[in-house]
PDB file of C-alpha atoms in Angstrom:
ATOM      1  CA  MET A   1      38.159  39.996 -55.581  1.00 68.00           C
ATOM      2  CA  PHE A   2      36.987  36.489 -56.537  1.00 73.00           C
ATOM      3  CA  ILE A   3      39.831  34.914 -54.545  1.00 77.00           C
ATOM      4  CA  ILE A   4      39.279  37.145 -51.519  1.00 79.00           C
ATOM      5  CA  ASN A   5      35.500  36.609 -51.578  1.00 80.00           C
ATOM      6  CA  HIS A   6      36.023  32.821 -51.611  1.00 83.00           C
ATOM      7  CA  LYS A   7      39.059  32.795 -49.357  1.00 82.00           C
ATOM      8  CA  LYS A   8      37.698  30.159 -46.965  1.00 86.00           C
ATOM      9  CA  ILE A   9      37.294  27.668 -49.824  1.00 89.00           C
ATOM     10  CA  PHE A  10      40.898  28.105 -50.986  1.00 88.00           C
ATOM     11  CA  ILE A  11      42.274  27.995 -47.445  1.00 89.00           C
ATOM     12  CA  SER A  12      40.268  24.806 -46.831  1.00 91.00           C
ATOM     13  CA  ILE A  13      41.715  23.180 -49.982  1.00 91.00           C
ATOM     14  CA  SER A  14      45.229  23.910 -48.738  1.00 90.00           C
ATOM     15  CA  ALA A  15      44.404  22.611 -45.253  1.00 92.00           C
ATOM     16  CA  VAL A  16      43.033  19.338 -46.654  1.00 94.00           C
ATOM     17  CA  LEU A  17      46.127  18.791 -48.835  1.00 93.00           C
ATOM     18  CA  VAL A  18      48.451  19.477 -45.897  1.00 93.00           C
ATOM     19  CA  VAL A  19      46.511  17.102 -43.613  1.00 94.00           C
ATOM     20  CA  LEU A  20      46.568  14.349 -46.274  1.00 93.00           C
ATOM     21  CA  SER A  21      50.315  14.834 -46.703  1.00 92.00           C
ATOM     22  CA  LEU A  22      50.909  14.619 -42.948  1.00 92.00           C
ATOM     23  CA  ILE A  23      48.739  11.487 -42.706  1.00 92.00           C
ATOM     24  CA  SER A  24      50.703   9.812 -45.528  1.00 91.00           C
ATOM     25  CA  LEU A  25      53.954  10.830 -43.804  1.00 89.00           C
ATOM     26  CA  PHE A  26      52.741   9.389 -40.490  1.00 89.00           C
ATOM     27  CA  ILE A  27      51.498   6.124 -42.044  1.00 90.00           C
ATOM     28  CA  PHE A  28      54.225   5.362 -44.606  1.00 87.00           C
ATOM     29  CA  GLY A  29      57.181   7.441 -43.411  1.00 83.00           C
ATOM     30  CA  LEU A  30      60.157   8.500 -45.499  1.00 81.00           C
ATOM     31  CA  LYS A  31      62.666   5.982 -46.805  1.00 79.00           C
ATOM     32  CA  ILE A  32      66.057   7.309 -45.734  1.00 77.00           C
ATOM     33  CA  GLY A  33      68.847   6.928 -48.321  1.00 74.00           C
ATOM     34  CA  ILE A  34      72.493   6.064 -47.853  1.00 70.00           C
ATOM     35  CA  ASP A  35      73.472   9.732 -47.720  1.00 69.00           C
ATOM     36  CA  PHE A  36      71.854   9.822 -44.269  1.00 71.00           C
ATOM     37  CA  LYS A  37      72.131   6.317 -42.854  1.00 72.00           C
ATOM     38  CA  GLY A  38      75.334   5.190 -44.562  1.00 72.00           C
ATOM     39  CA  GLY A  39      75.738   2.409 -47.109  1.00 78.00           C
ATOM     40  CA  ALA A  40      77.279   1.501 -50.423  1.00 82.00           C
ATOM     41  CA  LEU A  41      76.650   2.938 -53.878  1.00 83.00           C
ATOM     42  CA  THR A  42      77.659   0.798 -56.859  1.00 86.00           C
ATOM     43  CA  GLU A  43      77.383   1.738 -60.520  1.00 87.00           C
ATOM     44  CA  VAL A  44      77.850  -0.844 -63.253  1.00 87.00           C
ATOM     45  CA  SER A  45      77.684  -0.715 -67.042  1.00 87.00           C
ATOM     46  CA  TYR A  46      76.968  -3.737 -69.252  1.00 87.00           C
ATOM     47  CA  LYS A  47      79.012  -4.278 -72.413  1.00 84.00           C
ATOM     48  CA  ILE A  48      76.296  -5.562 -74.748  1.00 80.00           C
ATOM     49  CA  GLU A  49      72.795  -5.335 -73.291  1.00 83.00           C
ATOM     50  CA  ARG A  50      71.361  -4.361 -69.925  1.00 84.00           C
ATOM     51  CA  PRO A  51      69.517  -7.273 -68.238  1.00 84.00           C
ATOM     52  CA  GLU A  52      65.873  -6.912 -67.213  1.00 84.00           C
ATOM     53  CA  GLN A  53      65.486  -5.094 -63.897  1.00 82.00           C
ATOM     54  CA  SER A  54      63.028  -7.668 -62.530  1.00 80.00           C
ATOM     55  CA  ALA A  55      65.514 -10.516 -63.151  1.00 82.00           C
ATOM     56  CA  LEU A  56      68.308  -8.633 -61.392  1.00 83.00           C
ATOM     57  CA  GLU A  57      66.073  -7.736 -58.452  1.00 81.00           C
ATOM     58  CA  LYS A  58      65.301 -11.431 -58.006  1.00 81.00           C
ATOM     59  CA  SER A  59      69.032 -12.288 -57.988  1.00 83.00           C
ATOM     60  CA  LEU A  60      69.832  -9.429 -55.565  1.00 81.00           C
ATOM     61  CA  SER A  61      67.065 -10.352 -53.113  1.00 80.00           C
ATOM     62  CA  ALA A  62      68.591 -13.846 -52.833  1.00 81.00           C
ATOM     63  CA  LEU A  63      71.793 -12.287 -51.412  1.00 81.00           C
ATOM     64  CA  GLY A  64      70.072 -11.450 -48.119  1.00 79.00           C
ATOM     65  CA  PHE A  65      71.546  -7.920 -47.908  1.00 77.00           C
ATOM     66  CA  GLY A  66      68.225  -6.395 -46.856  1.00 73.00           C
ATOM     67  CA  SER A  67      66.709  -3.508 -48.797  1.00 72.00           C
ATOM     68  CA  ILE A  68      68.458  -2.977 -52.155  1.00 78.00           C
ATOM     69  CA  LEU A  69      67.522  -0.169 -54.528  1.00 77.00           C
ATOM     70  CA  LEU A  70      68.237  -0.787 -58.228  1.00 80.00           C
ATOM     71  CA  GLN A  71      67.975   2.171 -60.581  1.00 79.00           C
ATOM     72  CA  PRO A  72      68.637   2.124 -64.364  1.00 81.00           C
ATOM     73  CA  VAL A  73      71.160   4.725 -65.538  1.00 80.00           C
ATOM     74  CA  GLY A  74      71.951   5.527 -69.154  1.00 77.00           C
ATOM     75  CA  ASP A  75      71.302   2.861 -71.807  1.00 79.00           C
ATOM     76  CA  LEU A  76      73.454   0.099 -70.358  1.00 84.00           C
ATOM     77  CA  GLY A  77      73.912   0.718 -66.657  1.00 85.00           C
ATOM     78  CA  TYR A  78      72.441   0.373 -63.189  1.00 86.00           C
ATOM     79  CA  ILE A  79      73.016   2.135 -59.875  1.00 84.00           C
ATOM     80  CA  VAL A  80      72.705  -0.142 -56.839  1.00 85.00           C
ATOM     81  CA  LYS A  81      72.212   1.225 -53.318  1.00 80.00           C
ATOM     82  CA  THR A  82      72.766  -1.168 -50.444  1.00 82.00           C
ATOM     83  CA  ARG A  83      73.863  -1.225 -46.820  1.00 79.00           C
ATOM     84  CA  ASP A  84      77.608  -1.174 -46.121  1.00 79.00           C
ATOM     85  CA  LEU A  85      79.330  -4.134 -47.782  1.00 80.00           C
ATOM     86  CA  ASN A  86      82.604  -5.881 -46.972  1.00 81.00           C
ATOM     87  CA  ASP A  87      84.891  -7.191 -49.719  1.00 82.00           C
ATOM     88  CA  SER A  88      83.232 -10.599 -49.815  1.00 85.00           C
ATOM     89  CA  GLU A  89      79.721  -9.137 -50.018  1.00 85.00           C
ATOM     90  CA  HIS A  90      80.889  -6.681 -52.671  1.00 85.00           C
ATOM     91  CA  ALA A  91      82.101  -9.595 -54.814  1.00 86.00           C
ATOM     92  CA  GLN A  92      78.790 -11.417 -54.294  1.00 86.00           C
ATOM     93  CA  LEU A  93      76.922  -8.307 -55.419  1.00 85.00           C
ATOM     94  CA  LEU A  94      78.894  -8.066 -58.667  1.00 86.00           C
ATOM     95  CA  THR A  95      78.368 -11.772 -59.324  1.00 87.00           C
ATOM     96  CA  ALA A  96      74.617 -11.331 -58.838  1.00 86.00           C
ATOM     97  CA  LEU A  97      74.578  -8.299 -61.138  1.00 86.00           C
ATOM     98  CA  SER A  98      76.379 -10.258 -63.847  1.00 85.00           C
ATOM     99  CA  GLN A  99      73.998 -13.182 -63.197  1.00 82.00           C
ATOM    100  CA  GLY A 100      76.857 -15.589 -62.601  1.00 79.00           C
ATOM    101  CA  GLY A 101      79.034 -14.145 -65.359  1.00 78.00           C
ATOM    102  CA  LYS A 102      76.381 -14.470 -68.087  1.00 81.00           C
ATOM    103  CA  ASP A 103      76.148 -10.681 -68.567  1.00 82.00           C
ATOM    104  CA  VAL A 104      79.547  -9.027 -68.889  1.00 83.00           C
ATOM    105  CA  LEU A 105      79.755  -5.802 -66.940  1.00 85.00           C
ATOM    106  CA  THR A 106      82.206  -3.118 -65.873  1.00 85.00           C
ATOM    107  CA  GLU A 107      82.092  -1.633 -62.410  1.00 86.00           C
ATOM    108  CA  MET A 108      82.134   2.128 -62.956  1.00 86.00           C
ATOM    109  CA  SER A 109      82.285   3.122 -59.276  1.00 84.00           C
ATOM    110  CA  PHE A 110      81.897   1.779 -55.763  1.00 84.00           C
ATOM    111  CA  ASN A 111      81.554   4.242 -52.882  1.00 80.00           C
ATOM    112  CA  SER A 112      80.992   3.565 -49.217  1.00 73.00           C
ATOM    113  CA  ILE A 113      79.400   6.339 -47.145  1.00 68.00           C
ATOM    114  CA  GLY A 114      79.587   6.018 -43.375  1.00 63.00           C
ATOM    115  CA  PRO A 115      76.723   6.918 -41.021  1.00 60.00           C
ATOM    116  CA  SER A 116      78.752   9.788 -39.558  1.00 52.00           C
ATOM    117  CA  VAL A 117      78.486  11.590 -42.910  1.00 53.00           C
ATOM    118  CA  GLY A 118      74.729  11.057 -42.844  1.00 59.00           C
ATOM    119  CA  ALA A 119      74.405  12.479 -39.315  1.00 66.00           C
ATOM    120  CA  GLU A 120      76.360  15.571 -40.304  1.00 69.00           C
ATOM    121  CA  LEU A 121      74.184  16.129 -43.372  1.00 66.00           C
ATOM    122  CA  THR A 122      71.013  15.737 -41.296  1.00 69.00           C
ATOM    123  CA  ARG A 123      72.173  18.266 -38.686  1.00 76.00           C
ATOM    124  CA  LYS A 124      73.210  20.807 -41.319  1.00 76.00           C
ATOM    125  CA  ALA A 125      69.968  20.370 -43.270  1.00 70.00           C
ATOM    126  CA  ILE A 126      67.777  20.990 -40.196  1.00 77.00           C
ATOM    127  CA  LEU A 127      69.910  23.947 -39.108  1.00 81.00           C
ATOM    128  CA  ALA A 128      69.727  25.459 -42.610  1.00 76.00           C
ATOM    129  CA  ILE A 129      65.919  25.230 -42.708  1.00 74.00           C
ATOM    130  CA  VAL A 130      65.532  26.779 -39.215  1.00 80.00           C
ATOM    131  CA  LEU A 131      67.920  29.648 -40.003  1.00 82.00           C
ATOM    132  CA  ILE A 132      66.249  30.338 -43.363  1.00 76.00           C
ATOM    133  CA  SER A 133      62.797  30.493 -41.725  1.00 74.00           C
ATOM    134  CA  PHE A 134      64.028  32.885 -39.018  1.00 78.00           C
ATOM    135  CA  ALA A 135      65.783  35.092 -41.593  1.00 80.00           C
ATOM    136  CA  ILE A 136      62.606  35.277 -43.712  1.00 75.00           C
ATOM    137  CA  ILE A 137      60.486  36.457 -40.762  1.00 74.00           C
ATOM    138  CA  CYS A 138      63.063  39.112 -39.817  1.00 79.00           C
ATOM    139  CA  PHE A 139      63.463  40.326 -43.403  1.00 79.00           C
ATOM    140  CA  ILE A 140      59.722  40.646 -44.082  1.00 76.00           C
ATOM    141  CA  ALA A 141      59.066  42.305 -40.699  1.00 74.00           C
ATOM    142  CA  PHE A 142      61.797  44.866 -41.479  1.00 78.00           C
ATOM    143  CA  ALA A 143      60.716  45.439 -45.098  1.00 75.00           C
ATOM    144  CA  PHE A 144      57.050  45.979 -44.145  1.00 74.00           C
ATOM    145  CA  ARG A 145      57.682  48.057 -40.998  1.00 72.00           C
ATOM    146  CA  LYS A 146      56.223  51.222 -42.633  1.00 70.00           C
ATOM    147  CA  VAL A 147      52.876  49.578 -43.413  1.00 67.00           C
ATOM    148  CA  SER A 148      52.196  47.926 -40.060  1.00 65.00           C
ATOM    149  CA  LYS A 149      48.491  48.891 -40.209  1.00 70.00           C
ATOM    150  CA  PRO A 150      46.001  47.272 -40.305  1.00 73.00           C
ATOM    151  CA  ILE A 151      48.259  44.146 -40.146  1.00 76.00           C
ATOM    152  CA  SER A 152      51.463  44.190 -38.125  1.00 79.00           C
ATOM    153  CA  SER A 153      54.557  43.758 -40.282  1.00 76.00           C
ATOM    154  CA  TRP A 154      55.751  40.653 -38.395  1.00 78.00           C
ATOM    155  CA  LYS A 155      52.433  38.938 -39.224  1.00 81.00           C
ATOM    156  CA  TYR A 156      53.340  39.156 -42.914  1.00 83.00           C
ATOM    157  CA  GLY A 157      56.454  37.156 -41.988  1.00 81.00           C
ATOM    158  CA  ILE A 158      54.495  34.570 -39.998  1.00 84.00           C
ATOM    159  CA  ILE A 159      52.015  34.099 -42.860  1.00 86.00           C
ATOM    160  CA  ALA A 160      54.925  33.731 -45.304  1.00 84.00           C
ATOM    161  CA  ILE A 161      56.309  30.930 -43.096  1.00 83.00           C
ATOM    162  CA  VAL A 162      52.872  29.276 -42.927  1.00 87.00           C
ATOM    163  CA  THR A 163      52.704  29.269 -46.722  1.00 88.00           C
ATOM    164  CA  LEU A 164      56.267  27.950 -46.880  1.00 85.00           C
ATOM    165  CA  LEU A 165      55.290  25.034 -44.648  1.00 87.00           C
ATOM    166  CA  HIS A 166      52.341  24.423 -46.960  1.00 89.00           C
ATOM    167  CA  ASP A 167      54.655  24.503 -50.008  1.00 88.00           C
ATOM    168  CA  VAL A 168      57.109  22.070 -48.419  1.00 88.00           C
ATOM    169  CA  VAL A 169      54.723  19.650 -46.680  1.00 91.00           C
ATOM    170  CA  ILE A 170      52.660  18.873 -49.795  1.00 91.00           C
ATOM    171  CA  PRO A 171      55.682  17.923 -51.994  1.00 90.00           C
ATOM    172  CA  ILE A 172      57.006  15.855 -49.066  1.00 90.00           C
ATOM    173  CA  GLY A 173      53.650  14.066 -48.955  1.00 90.00           C
ATOM    174  CA  LEU A 174      54.013  13.394 -52.678  1.00 89.00           C
ATOM    175  CA  PHE A 175      57.552  12.095 -52.096  1.00 89.00           C
ATOM    176  CA  VAL A 176      56.269   9.780 -49.338  1.00 89.00           C
ATOM    177  CA  ILE A 177      53.906   8.196 -51.867  1.00 89.00           C
ATOM    178  CA  LEU A 178      56.772   7.828 -54.366  1.00 86.00           C
ATOM    179  CA  SER A 179      58.953   6.401 -51.616  1.00 85.00           C
ATOM    180  CA  HIS A 180      56.309   3.860 -50.622  1.00 85.00           C
ATOM    181  CA  TYR A 181      55.311   2.674 -54.105  1.00 84.00           C
ATOM    182  CA  PHE A 182      58.466   3.291 -56.195  1.00 80.00           C
ATOM    183  CA  GLY A 183      61.300   3.098 -53.654  1.00 75.00           C
ATOM    184  CA  ALA A 184      62.383   6.763 -53.817  1.00 79.00           C
ATOM    185  CA  GLU A 185      64.872   7.541 -51.038  1.00 78.00           C
ATOM    186  CA  VAL A 186      65.697  10.725 -49.156  1.00 80.00           C
ATOM    187  CA  ASP A 187      69.132  11.895 -50.314  1.00 77.00           C
ATOM    188  CA  THR A 188      71.057  15.133 -50.639  1.00 75.00           C
ATOM    189  CA  LEU A 189      69.076  16.072 -53.767  1.00 82.00           C
ATOM    190  CA  PHE A 190      65.910  15.834 -51.648  1.00 84.00           C
ATOM    191  CA  VAL A 191      67.360  18.397 -49.213  1.00 80.00           C
ATOM    192  CA  VAL A 192      68.456  20.626 -52.105  1.00 83.00           C
ATOM    193  CA  ALA A 193      64.930  20.424 -53.532  1.00 86.00           C
ATOM    194  CA  ILE A 194      63.375  21.428 -50.181  1.00 84.00           C
ATOM    195  CA  LEU A 195      65.743  24.406 -49.767  1.00 80.00           C
ATOM    196  CA  THR A 196      65.130  25.475 -53.386  1.00 83.00           C
ATOM    197  CA  ILE A 197      61.365  25.318 -52.860  1.00 84.00           C
ATOM    198  CA  LEU A 198      61.758  27.508 -49.766  1.00 78.00           C
ATOM    199  CA  GLY A 199      63.642  30.132 -51.773  1.00 77.00           C
ATOM    200  CA  LEU A 200      61.435  30.100 -54.872  1.00 78.00           C
ATOM    201  CA  SER A 201      58.177  30.034 -52.953  1.00 78.00           C
ATOM    202  CA  VAL A 202      58.954  32.916 -50.615  1.00 79.00           C
ATOM    203  CA  SER A 203      60.058  35.135 -53.522  1.00 80.00           C
ATOM    204  CA  ASP A 204      56.663  34.646 -55.179  1.00 81.00           C
ATOM    205  CA  THR A 205      54.835  35.445 -51.928  1.00 83.00           C
ATOM    206  CA  ILE A 206      56.954  38.554 -51.321  1.00 83.00           C
ATOM    207  CA  VAL A 207      56.192  39.876 -54.814  1.00 84.00           C
ATOM    208  CA  ILE A 208      52.455  39.893 -54.005  1.00 85.00           C
ATOM    209  CA  PHE A 209      53.033  41.223 -50.462  1.00 83.00           C
ATOM    210  CA  ASP A 210      55.146  43.996 -51.985  1.00 84.00           C
ATOM    211  CA  ARG A 211      52.281  44.964 -54.288  1.00 85.00           C
ATOM    212  CA  ILE A 212      49.995  45.115 -51.235  1.00 85.00           C
ATOM    213  CA  ARG A 213      52.542  47.332 -49.501  1.00 82.00           C
ATOM    214  CA  GLU A 214      52.701  49.737 -52.462  1.00 83.00           C
ATOM    215  CA  ASN A 215      48.922  49.965 -52.690  1.00 83.00           C
ATOM    216  CA  LEU A 216      48.650  50.593 -48.934  1.00 81.00           C
ATOM    217  CA  ARG A 217      51.184  53.413 -49.229  1.00 79.00           C
ATOM    218  CA  ASN A 218      49.081  55.025 -51.967  1.00 77.00           C
ATOM    219  CA  GLN A 219      46.043  55.248 -49.715  1.00 72.00           C
ATOM    220  CA  ASN A 220      45.191  58.755 -48.465  1.00 64.00           C
ATOM    221  CA  SER A 221      44.344  57.559 -44.961  1.00 63.00           C
ATOM    222  CA  ILE A 222      45.606  54.202 -43.723  1.00 59.00           C
ATOM    223  CA  ASP A 223      43.007  54.217 -40.910  1.00 62.00           C
ATOM    224  CA  LYS A 224      40.079  54.260 -43.382  1.00 67.00           C
ATOM    225  CA  VAL A 225      41.499  51.748 -45.810  1.00 68.00           C
ATOM    226  CA  ASN A 226      39.433  48.729 -46.869  1.00 78.00           C
ATOM    227  CA  PHE A 227      42.148  46.099 -46.447  1.00 80.00           C
ATOM    228  CA  SER A 228      40.380  43.284 -48.302  1.00 82.00           C
ATOM    229  CA  GLU A 229      39.858  45.535 -51.348  1.00 84.00           C
ATOM    230  CA  VAL A 230      43.521  46.537 -51.343  1.00 83.00           C
ATOM    231  CA  VAL A 231      44.608  42.873 -51.172  1.00 84.00           C
ATOM    232  CA  GLY A 232      42.130  41.907 -53.917  1.00 84.00           C
ATOM    233  CA  LYS A 233      43.359  44.722 -56.157  1.00 84.00           C
ATOM    234  CA  SER A 234      46.994  43.752 -55.492  1.00 85.00           C
ATOM    235  CA  LEU A 235      46.269  40.142 -56.453  1.00 84.00           C
ATOM    236  CA  GLU A 236      44.626  41.234 -59.707  1.00 85.00           C
ATOM    237  CA  GLN A 237      47.724  43.285 -60.542  1.00 84.00           C
ATOM    238  CA  SER A 238      50.232  40.523 -59.887  1.00 83.00           C
ATOM    239  CA  TYR A 239      48.777  37.013 -60.245  1.00 83.00           C
ATOM    240  CA  ILE A 240      49.257  36.794 -64.042  1.00 85.00           C
ATOM    241  CA  ARG A 241      52.936  37.633 -63.621  1.00 83.00           C
ATOM    242  CA  SER A 242      53.330  34.994 -60.907  1.00 83.00           C
ATOM    243  CA  ILE A 243      51.630  32.292 -62.988  1.00 87.00           C
ATOM    244  CA  CYS A 244      53.660  33.085 -66.117  1.00 88.00           C
ATOM    245  CA  THR A 245      56.968  33.186 -64.207  1.00 84.00           C
ATOM    246  CA  SER A 246      56.312  29.906 -62.415  1.00 85.00           C
ATOM    247  CA  GLY A 247      54.888  28.323 -65.571  1.00 88.00           C
ATOM    248  CA  THR A 248      58.137  28.823 -67.485  1.00 90.00           C
ATOM    249  CA  VAL A 249      60.157  27.295 -64.627  1.00 87.00           C
ATOM    250  CA  ILE A 250      57.762  24.340 -64.392  1.00 89.00           C
ATOM    251  CA  LEU A 251      58.120  23.691 -68.140  1.00 91.00           C
ATOM    252  CA  VAL A 252      61.903  23.466 -67.739  1.00 89.00           C
ATOM    253  CA  LEU A 253      61.555  21.154 -64.728  1.00 88.00           C
ATOM    254  CA  LEU A 254      59.128  18.904 -66.605  1.00 89.00           C
ATOM    255  CA  ALA A 255      61.652  18.680 -69.452  1.00 89.00           C
ATOM    256  CA  LEU A 256      64.273  17.607 -66.890  1.00 86.00           C
ATOM    257  CA  PHE A 257      61.857  15.046 -65.460  1.00 86.00           C
ATOM    258  CA  PHE A 258      60.903  13.462 -68.793  1.00 86.00           C
ATOM    259  CA  PHE A 259      64.219  13.745 -70.651  1.00 84.00           C
ATOM    260  CA  GLY A 260      66.819  14.105 -67.899  1.00 78.00           C
ATOM    261  CA  PRO A 261      68.897  11.373 -66.232  1.00 75.00           C
ATOM    262  CA  VAL A 262      67.211   8.871 -63.926  1.00 72.00           C
ATOM    263  CA  SER A 263      69.162  10.131 -60.918  1.00 72.00           C
ATOM    264  CA  THR A 264      67.462  13.567 -61.080  1.00 80.00           C
ATOM    265  CA  LYS A 265      63.880  12.495 -61.865  1.00 83.00           C
ATOM    266  CA  TYR A 266      62.604  12.656 -58.266  1.00 85.00           C
ATOM    267  CA  PHE A 267      64.515  15.917 -57.761  1.00 85.00           C
ATOM    268  CA  ALA A 268      62.803  17.456 -60.800  1.00 88.00           C
ATOM    269  CA  LEU A 269      59.411  16.132 -59.695  1.00 88.00           C
ATOM    270  CA  MET A 270      59.825  17.577 -56.173  1.00 88.00           C
ATOM    271  CA  LEU A 271      60.759  20.982 -57.589  1.00 89.00           C
ATOM    272  CA  THR A 272      57.840  20.884 -60.035  1.00 91.00           C
ATOM    273  CA  ALA A 273      55.396  20.146 -57.213  1.00 90.00           C
ATOM    274  CA  GLY A 274      57.031  22.813 -55.037  1.00 88.00           C
ATOM    275  CA  MET A 275      56.779  25.448 -57.777  1.00 88.00           C
ATOM    276  CA  PHE A 276      53.157  24.566 -58.492  1.00 90.00           C
ATOM    277  CA  PHE A 277      52.020  24.656 -54.872  1.00 89.00           C
ATOM    278  CA  GLY A 278      54.261  27.661 -54.158  1.00 87.00           C
ATOM    279  CA  THR A 279      52.477  29.628 -56.858  1.00 88.00           C
ATOM    280  CA  TYR A 280      49.124  28.367 -55.619  1.00 89.00           C
ATOM    281  CA  SER A 281      49.883  29.394 -52.040  1.00 88.00           C
ATOM    282  CA  SER A 282      51.154  32.872 -52.946  1.00 85.00           C
ATOM    283  CA  ILE A 283      47.863  33.600 -54.753  1.00 86.00           C
ATOM    284  CA  PHE A 284      45.237  31.462 -53.016  1.00 88.00           C
ATOM    285  CA  LEU A 285      46.609  31.119 -49.483  1.00 89.00           C
ATOM    286  CA  ALA A 286      48.951  33.919 -48.351  1.00 87.00           C
ATOM    287  CA  SER A 287      46.783  36.861 -49.374  1.00 85.00           C
ATOM    288  CA  PRO A 288      43.479  35.292 -48.177  1.00 87.00           C
ATOM    289  CA  LEU A 289      45.181  34.552 -44.845  1.00 89.00           C
ATOM    290  CA  LEU A 290      46.184  38.215 -44.575  1.00 85.00           C
ATOM    291  CA  VAL A 291      42.558  39.262 -45.091  1.00 86.00           C
ATOM    292  CA  LEU A 292      41.360  36.629 -42.620  1.00 87.00           C
ATOM    293  CA  VAL A 293      43.785  37.886 -39.960  1.00 85.00           C
ATOM    294  CA  GLY A 294      42.709  41.484 -40.693  1.00 80.00           C
ATOM    295  CA  GLU A 295      39.033  40.585 -40.250  1.00 82.00           C
ATOM    296  CA  TRP A 296      39.806  38.678 -37.055  1.00 82.00           C
ATOM    297  CA  GLN A 297      41.662  41.699 -35.620  1.00 76.00           C
ATOM    298  CA  LYS A 298      38.814  44.026 -36.626  1.00 73.00           C
ATOM    299  CA  ASN A 299      36.194  41.885 -34.891  1.00 72.00           C
ATOM    300  CA  LYS A 300      38.148  41.545 -31.649  1.00 68.00           C
TER     301      LYS A 300
END
């Protein structure tokens, strides 16, 4: 009952984090990657030793190609993301990467992605998120139709979506900070991370809602039930399981972040943040919101 008794504090913490994330998104914005706006992706590997990143960045900035993202890969390589390049510019890029031929390199790959591909990915990503949200509301409303008192079943679905927004907005706010200070770009892995967070987070919330549903069914008279006590009891029965389940996943994601390839570091970090805040919201936000809505209905 500790969480339910202090529900306004926990809801306020979530609200502050969401507002800070939205403010950072409004001020800094997201840096869109070549998957969405089109561009060129070049991967090179050096034969003897990889040059210092700062020295290469200085050489690349002198090319005048605009924003260039240079990411180390493996022990001897770099991935370079630029705008679309013609053959002449491509040759200039390789010359800059080899620092005028001083550092011998091999071009492992060079891919050009047009803006039309980016537009298609954007449309599909937005459509997928809208359809998933609608499907979640319908599923929860259907699954909880037999316990529609004292809270209507569709309100469980709405609260689940509110917590999902919370779970997605906060990691996006974190990504905005990474994008601003470390050059992280929105790519297809970012979209995969957001969709994965949606799936993992809602499953955790539904587990606790399901416990509430079972405890409501066990009441002798639904009209005389103390809803806040039922929610508090349900949380006590399920929060340890939620923390342990999410904790094991977070440990794996942290291993991927610290020991995995450079190309998946931001992906692993987004998922870690999503799992953490998803677990937090299922325990400290979704259930307190249910009680708050119940009290609001009772006082009407």
